[in-house]
Amino acid sequence: MGAARVLEYEGFRKASRREPCPICGHPDWCGFNSYLCSCMRVSEGAFKHIILSNGQVAHLHRLETGMVAPGKQWEEFIIPEVEPAPVEVRDRVYRHFLRLLELYPRHKEELLRRGLREEEIKRNGYKSIPDHVNPWILCKKLIRSGLDLAGIPGFYRAKSNGGSYWTFNSSPGYFIPIRDAQGRIQALQRRMDDIRNGKYMLFSGHSDQGGCSCGTPAHVARPLEVKDGRVWITEGQLKADIAAAYLGAVVIGAQGATSWKPVVPEVLELGATEVVIAYDRDQETNKEVARGKRMLVAELKKLGITVREAIWRARSKEEKGIDDALVAGLEIRIV
Ligand SMILES: [Zn+2]
């Protein structure tokens, strides 16, 4: 027997206690189908490593020697990945999309509490994820105004008897625009109301349903008025917006301390000659954060950029971020 079967794309199942990951044996985090496993823990033996939208790396392992149809590659059986549209296209769609939405009072109050002023909230363009309009109706509106949602991270095609329609995940929360050095909206971050799966989640993914990933873009936050010519770097988009408002400086918000790579092209695009890194003060105890910072510093120095670091004495866990330290009026030293 042993007749090799020709593979067809098959959706991934999440590892569970009943069906643990076939590579690492753990009951969570990983995913697999009958011929591929996307393991989050074991990289040895993987044929491909994929950076997920949250910055984590998935290791792809073959589970059987099925036959790949002539002219096809194993890689094609992972997920039919759609390339994201160019940034100017994404910017146009996201602007139209955000214009259709409003900012609910509960979200506005939260932003005011974080230390932003009303005019900054308006200018930065935060909008609530709609909880009383069907997402597909909003998608229809966008398409009617001549926009194409293919290649726009966050949107995907849901299946309905025989056909499919454009939609997006409308779990409650609010959108935080992620802008590039030119102010274009390249992606959207979401601050979730229900934080059990994480406070922040990118508007991205659903690759198995015609959606695409936005990667881990860095956000360039601009103040109303630039008083400090240096470019600051922190982790988190909202944190960058708040820090920019208080510092009067351009602040780049990395997706996380480990996703430092997308920060570099934005620094270059801004033409910065001096940067100030202001990562969370828990870097002394957080190895990943410390390593991410070291690598970013080395890369920037290689490019001839002067790198400084902001430090402050956090009196509590609530003051570990530069935004909270600034709002609390702590003394920030630059070394
Ligand atoms: Zn695994």
mmCIF file of C-alpha atoms and ligand atoms in Angstrom:
data_model
loop_
_atom_site.group_PDB
_atom_site.id
_atom_site.type_symbol
_atom_site.label_atom_id
_atom_site.label_comp_id
_atom_site.label_asym_id
_atom_site.label_seq_id
_atom_site.Cartn_x
_atom_site.Cartn_y
_atom_site.Cartn_z
ATOM 1 C CA MET A 1 0.000 0.000 0.000
ATOM 2 C CA GLY A 2 1.656 3.219 1.170
ATOM 3 C CA ALA A 3 0.045 5.213 -1.601
ATOM 4 C CA ALA A 4 0.998 8.810 -0.999
ATOM 5 C CA ARG A 5 -1.966 11.083 -1.037
ATOM 6 C CA VAL A 6 -1.987 14.484 -2.662
ATOM 7 C CA LEU A 7 -2.360 17.155 -0.046
ATOM 8 C CA GLU A 8 -5.010 19.801 0.013
ATOM 9 C CA TYR A 9 -5.081 22.743 2.372
ATOM 10 C CA GLU A 10 -6.702 21.822 5.664
ATOM 11 C CA GLY A 11 -7.398 24.179 8.570
ATOM 12 C CA PHE A 12 -5.346 24.053 11.773
ATOM 13 C CA ARG A 13 -6.715 22.735 15.072
ATOM 14 C CA LYS A 14 -5.509 24.117 18.386
ATOM 15 C CA ALA A 15 -3.535 21.794 20.622
ATOM 16 C CA SER A 16 -5.707 20.643 23.509
ATOM 17 C CA ARG A 17 -5.552 18.199 26.380
ATOM 18 C CA ARG A 18 -7.382 15.663 24.212
ATOM 19 C CA GLU A 19 -5.125 16.347 21.221
ATOM 20 C CA PRO A 20 -1.749 17.657 22.417
ATOM 21 C CA CYS A 21 0.847 19.146 20.062
ATOM 22 C CA PRO A 22 2.420 16.235 18.123
ATOM 23 C CA ILE A 23 5.847 17.926 18.294
ATOM 24 C CA CYS A 24 6.219 19.234 21.854
ATOM 25 C CA GLY A 25 3.410 17.288 23.526
ATOM 26 C CA HIS A 26 1.933 20.307 25.309
ATOM 27 C CA PRO A 27 -1.871 20.798 25.412
ATOM 28 C CA ASP A 28 -1.848 24.487 24.398
ATOM 29 C CA TRP A 29 -0.347 27.291 22.258
ATOM 30 C CA CYS A 30 0.491 25.124 19.182
ATOM 31 C CA GLY A 31 -1.691 24.182 16.193
ATOM 32 C CA PHE A 32 -1.726 21.391 13.625
ATOM 33 C CA ASN A 33 -3.656 19.551 10.943
ATOM 34 C CA SER A 34 -3.088 16.063 9.594
ATOM 35 C CA TYR A 35 0.160 16.874 7.791
ATOM 36 C CA LEU A 36 1.636 20.010 9.374
ATOM 37 C CA CYS A 37 2.298 21.257 12.874
ATOM 38 C CA SER A 38 2.879 24.847 13.896
ATOM 39 C CA CYS A 39 4.737 24.339 17.167
ATOM 40 C CA MET A 40 5.500 27.338 19.355
ATOM 41 C CA ARG A 41 8.131 25.580 21.437
ATOM 42 C CA VAL A 42 10.352 23.288 19.360
ATOM 43 C CA SER A 43 12.408 24.825 16.562
ATOM 44 C CA GLU A 44 14.713 21.854 15.880
ATOM 45 C CA GLY A 45 13.669 19.977 12.775
ATOM 46 C CA ALA A 46 11.271 22.662 11.541
ATOM 47 C CA PHE A 47 11.345 23.474 7.823
ATOM 48 C CA LYS A 48 10.136 27.026 8.271
ATOM 49 C CA HIS A 49 9.866 29.650 11.024
ATOM 50 C CA ILE A 50 7.077 32.200 10.814
ATOM 51 C CA ILE A 51 6.857 35.437 12.788
ATOM 52 C CA LEU A 52 3.257 35.839 13.951
ATOM 53 C CA SER A 53 1.468 39.169 14.230
ATOM 54 C CA ASN A 54 2.133 39.236 17.986
ATOM 55 C CA GLY A 55 5.868 38.874 17.364
ATOM 56 C CA GLN A 56 6.094 35.261 18.493
ATOM 57 C CA VAL A 57 7.756 32.682 16.267
ATOM 58 C CA ALA A 58 5.910 29.557 15.078
ATOM 59 C CA HIS A 59 7.995 26.569 13.958
ATOM 60 C CA LEU A 60 6.504 24.541 11.112
ATOM 61 C CA HIS A 61 7.082 20.796 11.086
ATOM 62 C CA ARG A 62 6.009 18.210 8.511
ATOM 63 C CA LEU A 63 3.991 15.416 10.072
ATOM 64 C CA GLU A 64 3.869 12.929 7.205
ATOM 65 C CA THR A 65 5.394 12.373 3.821
ATOM 66 C CA GLY A 66 2.243 13.102 1.887
ATOM 67 C CA MET A 67 2.689 13.953 -1.767
ATOM 68 C CA VAL A 68 2.746 17.541 -2.792
ATOM 69 C CA ALA A 69 1.033 18.044 -6.162
ATOM 70 C CA PRO A 70 3.513 18.524 -9.055
ATOM 71 C CA GLY A 71 4.922 22.021 -9.203
ATOM 72 C CA LYS A 72 3.840 22.789 -5.609
ATOM 73 C CA GLN A 73 5.998 23.386 -2.563
ATOM 74 C CA TRP A 74 5.379 22.249 0.988
ATOM 75 C CA GLU A 75 5.270 25.873 2.024
ATOM 76 C CA GLU A 76 2.116 26.372 -0.042
ATOM 77 C CA PHE A 77 0.237 24.057 2.253
ATOM 78 C CA ILE A 78 0.762 26.129 5.340
ATOM 79 C CA ILE A 79 -1.885 28.796 4.911
ATOM 80 C CA PRO A 80 -2.688 30.536 1.648
ATOM 81 C CA GLU A 81 -1.007 33.731 2.791
ATOM 82 C CA VAL A 82 -2.284 36.975 1.301
ATOM 83 C CA GLU A 83 0.294 39.739 0.961
ATOM 84 C CA PRO A 84 -0.740 42.943 2.716
ATOM 85 C CA ALA A 85 -1.618 45.836 0.388
ATOM 86 C CA PRO A 86 0.885 48.732 0.064
ATOM 87 C CA VAL A 87 0.812 51.194 2.972
ATOM 88 C CA GLU A 88 -0.939 53.962 0.986
ATOM 89 C CA VAL A 89 -3.801 51.565 0.188
ATOM 90 C CA ARG A 90 -4.064 50.393 3.800
ATOM 91 C CA ASP A 91 -4.043 54.019 4.962
ATOM 92 C CA ARG A 92 -6.948 54.911 2.654
ATOM 93 C CA VAL A 93 -9.080 51.963 3.756
ATOM 94 C CA TYR A 94 -8.364 52.415 7.474
ATOM 95 C CA ARG A 95 -9.160 56.148 7.293
ATOM 96 C CA HIS A 96 -12.507 55.443 5.625
ATOM 97 C CA PHE A 97 -13.187 52.666 8.115
ATOM 98 C CA LEU A 98 -12.409 54.765 11.208
ATOM 99 C CA ARG A 99 -14.592 57.584 9.851
ATOM 100 C CA LEU A 100 -17.563 55.193 10.011
ATOM 101 C CA LEU A 101 -16.950 54.553 13.720
ATOM 102 C CA GLU A 102 -17.335 56.581 16.893
ATOM 103 C CA LEU A 103 -15.511 56.671 20.225
ATOM 104 C CA TYR A 104 -17.774 55.463 23.013
ATOM 105 C CA PRO A 105 -17.788 57.469 26.285
ATOM 106 C CA ARG A 106 -16.289 54.570 28.290
ATOM 107 C CA HIS A 107 -13.274 54.453 25.979
ATOM 108 C CA LYS A 108 -12.866 58.211 25.900
ATOM 109 C CA GLU A 109 -12.915 58.289 29.702
ATOM 110 C CA GLU A 110 -10.225 55.614 29.804
ATOM 111 C CA LEU A 111 -8.005 57.627 27.432
ATOM 112 C CA LEU A 112 -8.519 60.780 29.515
ATOM 113 C CA ARG A 113 -7.614 58.754 32.602
ATOM 114 C CA ARG A 114 -4.407 57.588 30.906
ATOM 115 C CA GLY A 115 -3.420 61.247 30.626
ATOM 116 C CA LEU A 116 -4.392 62.291 27.092
ATOM 117 C CA ARG A 117 -6.262 65.530 26.468
ATOM 118 C CA GLU A 118 -9.457 65.760 24.453
ATOM 119 C CA GLU A 119 -7.796 67.384 21.421
ATOM 120 C CA GLU A 120 -5.096 64.671 21.354
ATOM 121 C CA ILE A 121 -7.701 61.919 21.568
ATOM 122 C CA LYS A 122 -9.497 63.429 18.579
ATOM 123 C CA ARG A 123 -6.334 64.028 16.602
ATOM 124 C CA ASN A 124 -4.878 60.531 17.167
ATOM 125 C CA GLY A 125 -8.067 58.976 15.817
ATOM 126 C CA TYR A 126 -9.016 56.349 18.429
ATOM 127 C CA LYS A 127 -12.374 54.744 17.623
ATOM 128 C CA SER A 128 -14.456 52.111 19.404
ATOM 129 C CA ILE A 129 -14.950 48.732 17.808
ATOM 130 C CA PRO A 130 -18.663 48.906 16.905
ATOM 131 C CA ASP A 131 -20.874 46.841 19.198
ATOM 132 C CA HIS A 132 -24.269 47.689 17.694
ATOM 133 C CA VAL A 133 -23.570 47.466 13.938
ATOM 134 C CA ASN A 134 -22.847 44.195 12.178
ATOM 135 C CA PRO A 135 -19.239 44.187 10.960
ATOM 136 C CA TRP A 136 -20.259 42.898 7.523
ATOM 137 C CA ILE A 137 -22.524 45.944 7.016
ATOM 138 C CA LEU A 138 -19.539 48.236 7.573
ATOM 139 C CA CYS A 139 -17.459 46.141 5.161
ATOM 140 C CA LYS A 140 -20.214 46.478 2.575
ATOM 141 C CA LYS A 141 -20.173 50.262 3.025
ATOM 142 C CA LEU A 142 -16.421 50.342 2.434
ATOM 143 C CA ILE A 143 -16.696 48.192 -0.675
ATOM 144 C CA ARG A 144 -19.571 50.359 -2.006
ATOM 145 C CA SER A 145 -17.329 53.404 -1.738
ATOM 146 C CA GLY A 146 -14.918 51.673 -4.107
ATOM 147 C CA LEU A 147 -12.451 50.197 -1.610
ATOM 148 C CA ASP A 148 -10.946 46.722 -1.886
ATOM 149 C CA LEU A 149 -10.555 44.904 1.456
ATOM 150 C CA ALA A 150 -8.227 42.228 0.067
ATOM 151 C CA GLY A 151 -4.780 42.667 1.608
ATOM 152 C CA ILE A 152 -6.035 44.929 4.402
ATOM 153 C CA PRO A 153 -5.033 43.267 7.709
ATOM 154 C CA GLY A 154 -8.002 42.715 10.019
ATOM 155 C CA PHE A 155 -10.578 42.004 7.316
ATOM 156 C CA TYR A 156 -11.343 38.470 6.141
ATOM 157 C CA ARG A 157 -13.967 36.463 4.289
ATOM 158 C CA ALA A 158 -16.469 34.502 6.376
ATOM 159 C CA LYS A 159 -18.138 31.541 4.736
ATOM 160 C CA SER A 160 -21.899 31.416 4.300
ATOM 161 C CA ASN A 161 -23.803 28.698 2.445
ATOM 162 C CA GLY A 162 -21.735 28.320 -0.668
ATOM 163 C CA GLY A 163 -20.361 31.848 -0.758
ATOM 164 C CA SER A 164 -18.408 34.181 1.471
ATOM 165 C CA TYR A 165 -18.538 37.804 2.603
ATOM 166 C CA TRP A 166 -16.089 40.354 4.062
ATOM 167 C CA THR A 167 -16.161 40.901 7.791
ATOM 168 C CA PHE A 168 -13.885 41.526 10.800
ATOM 169 C CA ASN A 169 -13.625 40.496 14.447
ATOM 170 C CA SER A 170 -15.749 42.907 16.490
ATOM 171 C CA SER A 171 -14.792 41.872 20.033
ATOM 172 C CA PRO A 172 -15.382 45.006 22.140
ATOM 173 C CA GLY A 173 -12.585 47.489 22.661
ATOM 174 C CA TYR A 174 -11.124 50.401 20.754
ATOM 175 C CA PHE A 175 -8.775 50.901 17.811
ATOM 176 C CA ILE A 176 -5.416 52.650 18.111
ATOM 177 C CA PRO A 177 -4.054 53.692 14.684
ATOM 178 C CA ILE A 178 -0.449 52.581 14.037
ATOM 179 C CA ARG A 179 1.146 55.243 11.844
ATOM 180 C CA ASP A 180 4.375 55.257 9.843
ATOM 181 C CA ALA A 181 6.918 58.082 9.757
ATOM 182 C CA GLN A 182 4.765 59.885 7.173
ATOM 183 C CA GLY A 183 1.648 59.706 9.342
ATOM 184 C CA ARG A 184 -0.044 57.036 7.235
ATOM 185 C CA ILE A 185 -2.107 54.430 9.085
ATOM 186 C CA GLN A 186 -0.321 51.165 8.353
ATOM 187 C CA ALA A 187 -2.193 48.951 10.824
ATOM 188 C CA LEU A 188 -4.583 49.038 13.775
ATOM 189 C CA GLN A 189 -3.946 47.984 17.347
ATOM 190 C CA ARG A 190 -6.891 47.026 19.544
ATOM 191 C CA ARG A 191 -7.219 47.718 23.270
ATOM 192 C CA MET A 192 -9.622 44.988 24.339
ATOM 193 C CA ASP A 193 -12.390 45.435 26.924
ATOM 194 C CA ASP A 194 -12.017 41.818 27.973
ATOM 195 C CA ILE A 195 -8.323 41.414 28.766
ATOM 196 C CA ARG A 196 -8.304 37.699 29.523
ATOM 197 C CA ASN A 197 -6.512 36.957 26.212
ATOM 198 C CA GLY A 198 -4.311 40.045 26.445
ATOM 199 C CA LYS A 199 -4.891 43.787 26.771
ATOM 200 C CA TYR A 200 -3.683 44.609 23.280
ATOM 201 C CA MET A 201 -4.304 42.610 20.115
ATOM 202 C CA LEU A 202 -3.438 43.588 16.568
ATOM 203 C CA PHE A 203 -6.206 43.908 13.973
ATOM 204 C CA SER A 204 -4.743 41.192 11.808
ATOM 205 C CA GLY A 205 -4.732 37.564 10.761
ATOM 206 C CA HIS A 206 -7.450 35.062 9.784
ATOM 207 C CA SER A 207 -5.059 33.943 7.040
ATOM 208 C CA ASP A 208 -7.086 30.773 6.537
ATOM 209 C CA GLN A 209 -10.076 32.919 5.534
ATOM 210 C CA GLY A 210 -8.490 35.309 3.054
ATOM 211 C CA GLY A 211 -7.183 37.682 5.699
ATOM 212 C CA CYS A 212 -3.566 38.712 6.129
ATOM 213 C CA SER A 213 -1.096 39.595 8.830
ATOM 214 C CA CYS A 214 0.120 43.122 9.516
ATOM 215 C CA GLY A 215 3.393 41.843 10.998
ATOM 216 C CA THR A 216 4.673 43.793 14.006
ATOM 217 C CA PRO A 217 4.757 47.387 12.761
ATOM 218 C CA ALA A 218 6.203 50.201 14.864
ATOM 219 C CA HIS A 219 4.043 53.279 15.476
ATOM 220 C CA VAL A 220 5.349 56.827 15.000
ATOM 221 C CA ALA A 221 3.562 59.172 17.424
ATOM 222 C CA ARG A 222 3.794 62.922 16.842
ATOM 223 C CA PRO A 223 3.067 65.663 19.362
ATOM 224 C CA LEU A 224 1.055 68.795 18.498
ATOM 225 C CA GLU A 225 4.280 70.738 18.734
ATOM 226 C CA VAL A 226 7.826 69.339 18.592
ATOM 227 C CA LYS A 227 9.958 70.814 21.391
ATOM 228 C CA ASP A 228 12.535 68.026 21.646
ATOM 229 C CA GLY A 229 14.286 67.183 18.380
ATOM 230 C CA ARG A 230 15.408 63.745 19.524
ATOM 231 C CA VAL A 231 13.391 60.678 18.622
ATOM 232 C CA TRP A 232 12.224 58.629 21.598
ATOM 233 C CA ILE A 233 11.586 54.886 21.463
ATOM 234 C CA THR A 234 9.274 52.946 23.758
ATOM 235 C CA GLU A 235 7.176 49.773 23.633
ATOM 236 C CA GLY A 236 3.461 50.034 22.894
ATOM 237 C CA GLN A 237 1.544 52.339 20.580
ATOM 238 C CA LEU A 238 -0.732 54.015 23.109
ATOM 239 C CA LYS A 239 2.252 54.541 25.414
ATOM 240 C CA ALA A 240 4.024 56.282 22.514
ATOM 241 C CA ASP A 241 1.028 58.584 21.920
ATOM 242 C CA ILE A 242 0.920 59.583 25.592
ATOM 243 C CA ALA A 243 4.702 60.033 25.841
ATOM 244 C CA ALA A 244 4.741 62.157 22.647
ATOM 245 C CA ALA A 245 2.101 64.482 24.115
ATOM 246 C CA TYR A 246 4.030 64.958 27.382
ATOM 247 C CA LEU A 247 7.552 65.125 25.923
ATOM 248 C CA GLY A 248 6.794 67.268 22.888
ATOM 249 C CA ALA A 249 8.876 64.777 20.898
ATOM 250 C CA VAL A 250 8.337 62.200 18.180
ATOM 251 C CA VAL A 251 8.030 58.832 19.930
ATOM 252 C CA ILE A 252 8.251 55.470 18.197
ATOM 253 C CA GLY A 253 6.193 52.744 19.858
ATOM 254 C CA ALA A 254 7.511 49.247 19.121
ATOM 255 C CA GLN A 255 4.964 46.432 19.143
ATOM 256 C CA GLY A 256 7.001 44.993 22.024
ATOM 257 C CA ALA A 257 10.584 45.155 23.214
ATOM 258 C CA THR A 258 11.361 41.992 21.257
ATOM 259 C CA SER A 259 9.865 43.392 18.011
ATOM 260 C CA TRP A 260 12.597 46.011 17.674
ATOM 261 C CA LYS A 261 13.382 45.409 13.975
ATOM 262 C CA PRO A 262 10.525 47.500 12.478
ATOM 263 C CA VAL A 263 11.684 50.437 14.644
ATOM 264 C CA VAL A 264 14.914 50.873 12.672
ATOM 265 C CA PRO A 265 13.459 51.891 9.258
ATOM 266 C CA GLU A 266 11.183 54.433 10.984
ATOM 267 C CA VAL A 267 14.195 55.968 12.784
ATOM 268 C CA LEU A 268 15.998 56.236 9.429
ATOM 269 C CA GLU A 269 12.926 57.636 7.668
ATOM 270 C CA LEU A 270 12.674 60.321 10.371
ATOM 271 C CA GLY A 271 16.332 61.198 9.776
ATOM 272 C CA ALA A 272 17.078 60.956 13.501
ATOM 273 C CA THR A 273 20.688 61.407 14.613
ATOM 274 C CA GLU A 274 19.956 60.955 18.318
ATOM 275 C CA VAL A 275 17.452 58.638 19.968
ATOM 276 C CA VAL A 276 16.376 58.113 23.565
ATOM 277 C CA ILE A 277 15.240 54.627 24.533
ATOM 278 C CA ALA A 278 12.553 54.575 27.212
ATOM 279 C CA TYR A 279 11.544 50.967 27.695
ATOM 280 C CA ASP A 280 9.669 49.783 30.766
ATOM 281 C CA ARG A 281 11.676 49.828 33.956
ATOM 282 C CA ASP A 282 11.157 46.108 34.481
ATOM 283 C CA GLN A 283 13.896 45.399 31.935
ATOM 284 C CA GLU A 284 16.315 44.608 34.778
ATOM 285 C CA THR A 285 14.127 41.649 35.672
ATOM 286 C CA ASN A 286 12.790 40.843 32.212
ATOM 287 C CA LYS A 287 15.466 39.053 30.142
ATOM 288 C CA GLU A 288 13.535 39.243 26.841
ATOM 289 C CA VAL A 289 13.064 43.007 27.160
ATOM 290 C CA ALA A 290 16.727 43.489 28.048
ATOM 291 C CA ARG A 291 17.869 41.396 25.070
ATOM 292 C CA GLY A 292 15.537 43.248 22.664
ATOM 293 C CA LYS A 293 16.929 46.537 23.896
ATOM 294 C CA ARG A 294 20.560 45.428 23.534
ATOM 295 C CA MET A 295 19.970 44.367 19.930
ATOM 296 C CA LEU A 296 18.198 47.616 19.037
ATOM 297 C CA VAL A 297 20.999 49.689 20.597
ATOM 298 C CA ALA A 298 23.651 47.729 18.669
ATOM 299 C CA GLU A 299 21.786 48.159 15.372
ATOM 300 C CA LEU A 300 21.263 51.912 15.841
ATOM 301 C CA LYS A 301 24.905 52.464 16.839
ATOM 302 C CA LYS A 302 26.015 50.595 13.724
ATOM 303 C CA LEU A 303 24.049 53.165 11.709
ATOM 304 C CA GLY A 304 25.936 56.010 13.397
ATOM 305 C CA ILE A 305 23.011 57.111 15.575
ATOM 306 C CA THR A 306 23.677 58.416 19.097
ATOM 307 C CA VAL A 307 21.736 56.285 21.559
ATOM 308 C CA ARG A 308 20.735 57.485 25.017
ATOM 309 C CA GLU A 309 18.518 55.969 27.629
ATOM 310 C CA ALA A 310 15.813 57.479 29.826
ATOM 311 C CA ILE A 311 15.696 56.301 33.414
ATOM 312 C CA TRP A 312 13.413 57.131 36.290
ATOM 313 C CA ARG A 313 12.765 55.785 39.748
ATOM 314 C CA ALA A 314 9.437 53.957 39.549
ATOM 315 C CA ARG A 315 7.780 54.049 42.963
ATOM 316 C CA SER A 316 5.339 51.285 42.008
ATOM 317 C CA LYS A 317 4.478 48.845 39.252
ATOM 318 C CA GLU A 318 2.145 51.530 37.877
ATOM 319 C CA GLU A 319 5.114 53.757 37.086
ATOM 320 C CA LYS A 320 7.224 51.268 35.148
ATOM 321 C CA GLY A 321 6.144 52.733 31.786
ATOM 322 C CA ILE A 322 7.437 56.072 30.473
ATOM 323 C CA ASP A 323 3.840 57.274 29.923
ATOM 324 C CA ASP A 324 2.857 56.727 33.563
ATOM 325 C CA ALA A 325 6.133 58.208 34.783
ATOM 326 C CA LEU A 326 5.506 61.350 32.712
ATOM 327 C CA VAL A 327 1.862 61.632 33.775
ATOM 328 C CA ALA A 328 2.946 61.195 37.425
ATOM 329 C CA GLY A 329 5.498 63.970 36.927
ATOM 330 C CA LEU A 330 8.506 61.837 37.868
ATOM 331 C CA GLU A 331 11.966 63.128 37.129
ATOM 332 C CA ILE A 332 13.273 61.533 33.930
ATOM 333 C CA ARG A 333 17.049 61.402 33.592
ATOM 334 C CA ILE A 334 18.786 60.803 30.278
ATOM 335 C CA VAL A 335 22.046 58.868 30.366
HETATM 336 ZN ZN ZN B 1 4.189 22.306 20.197
#
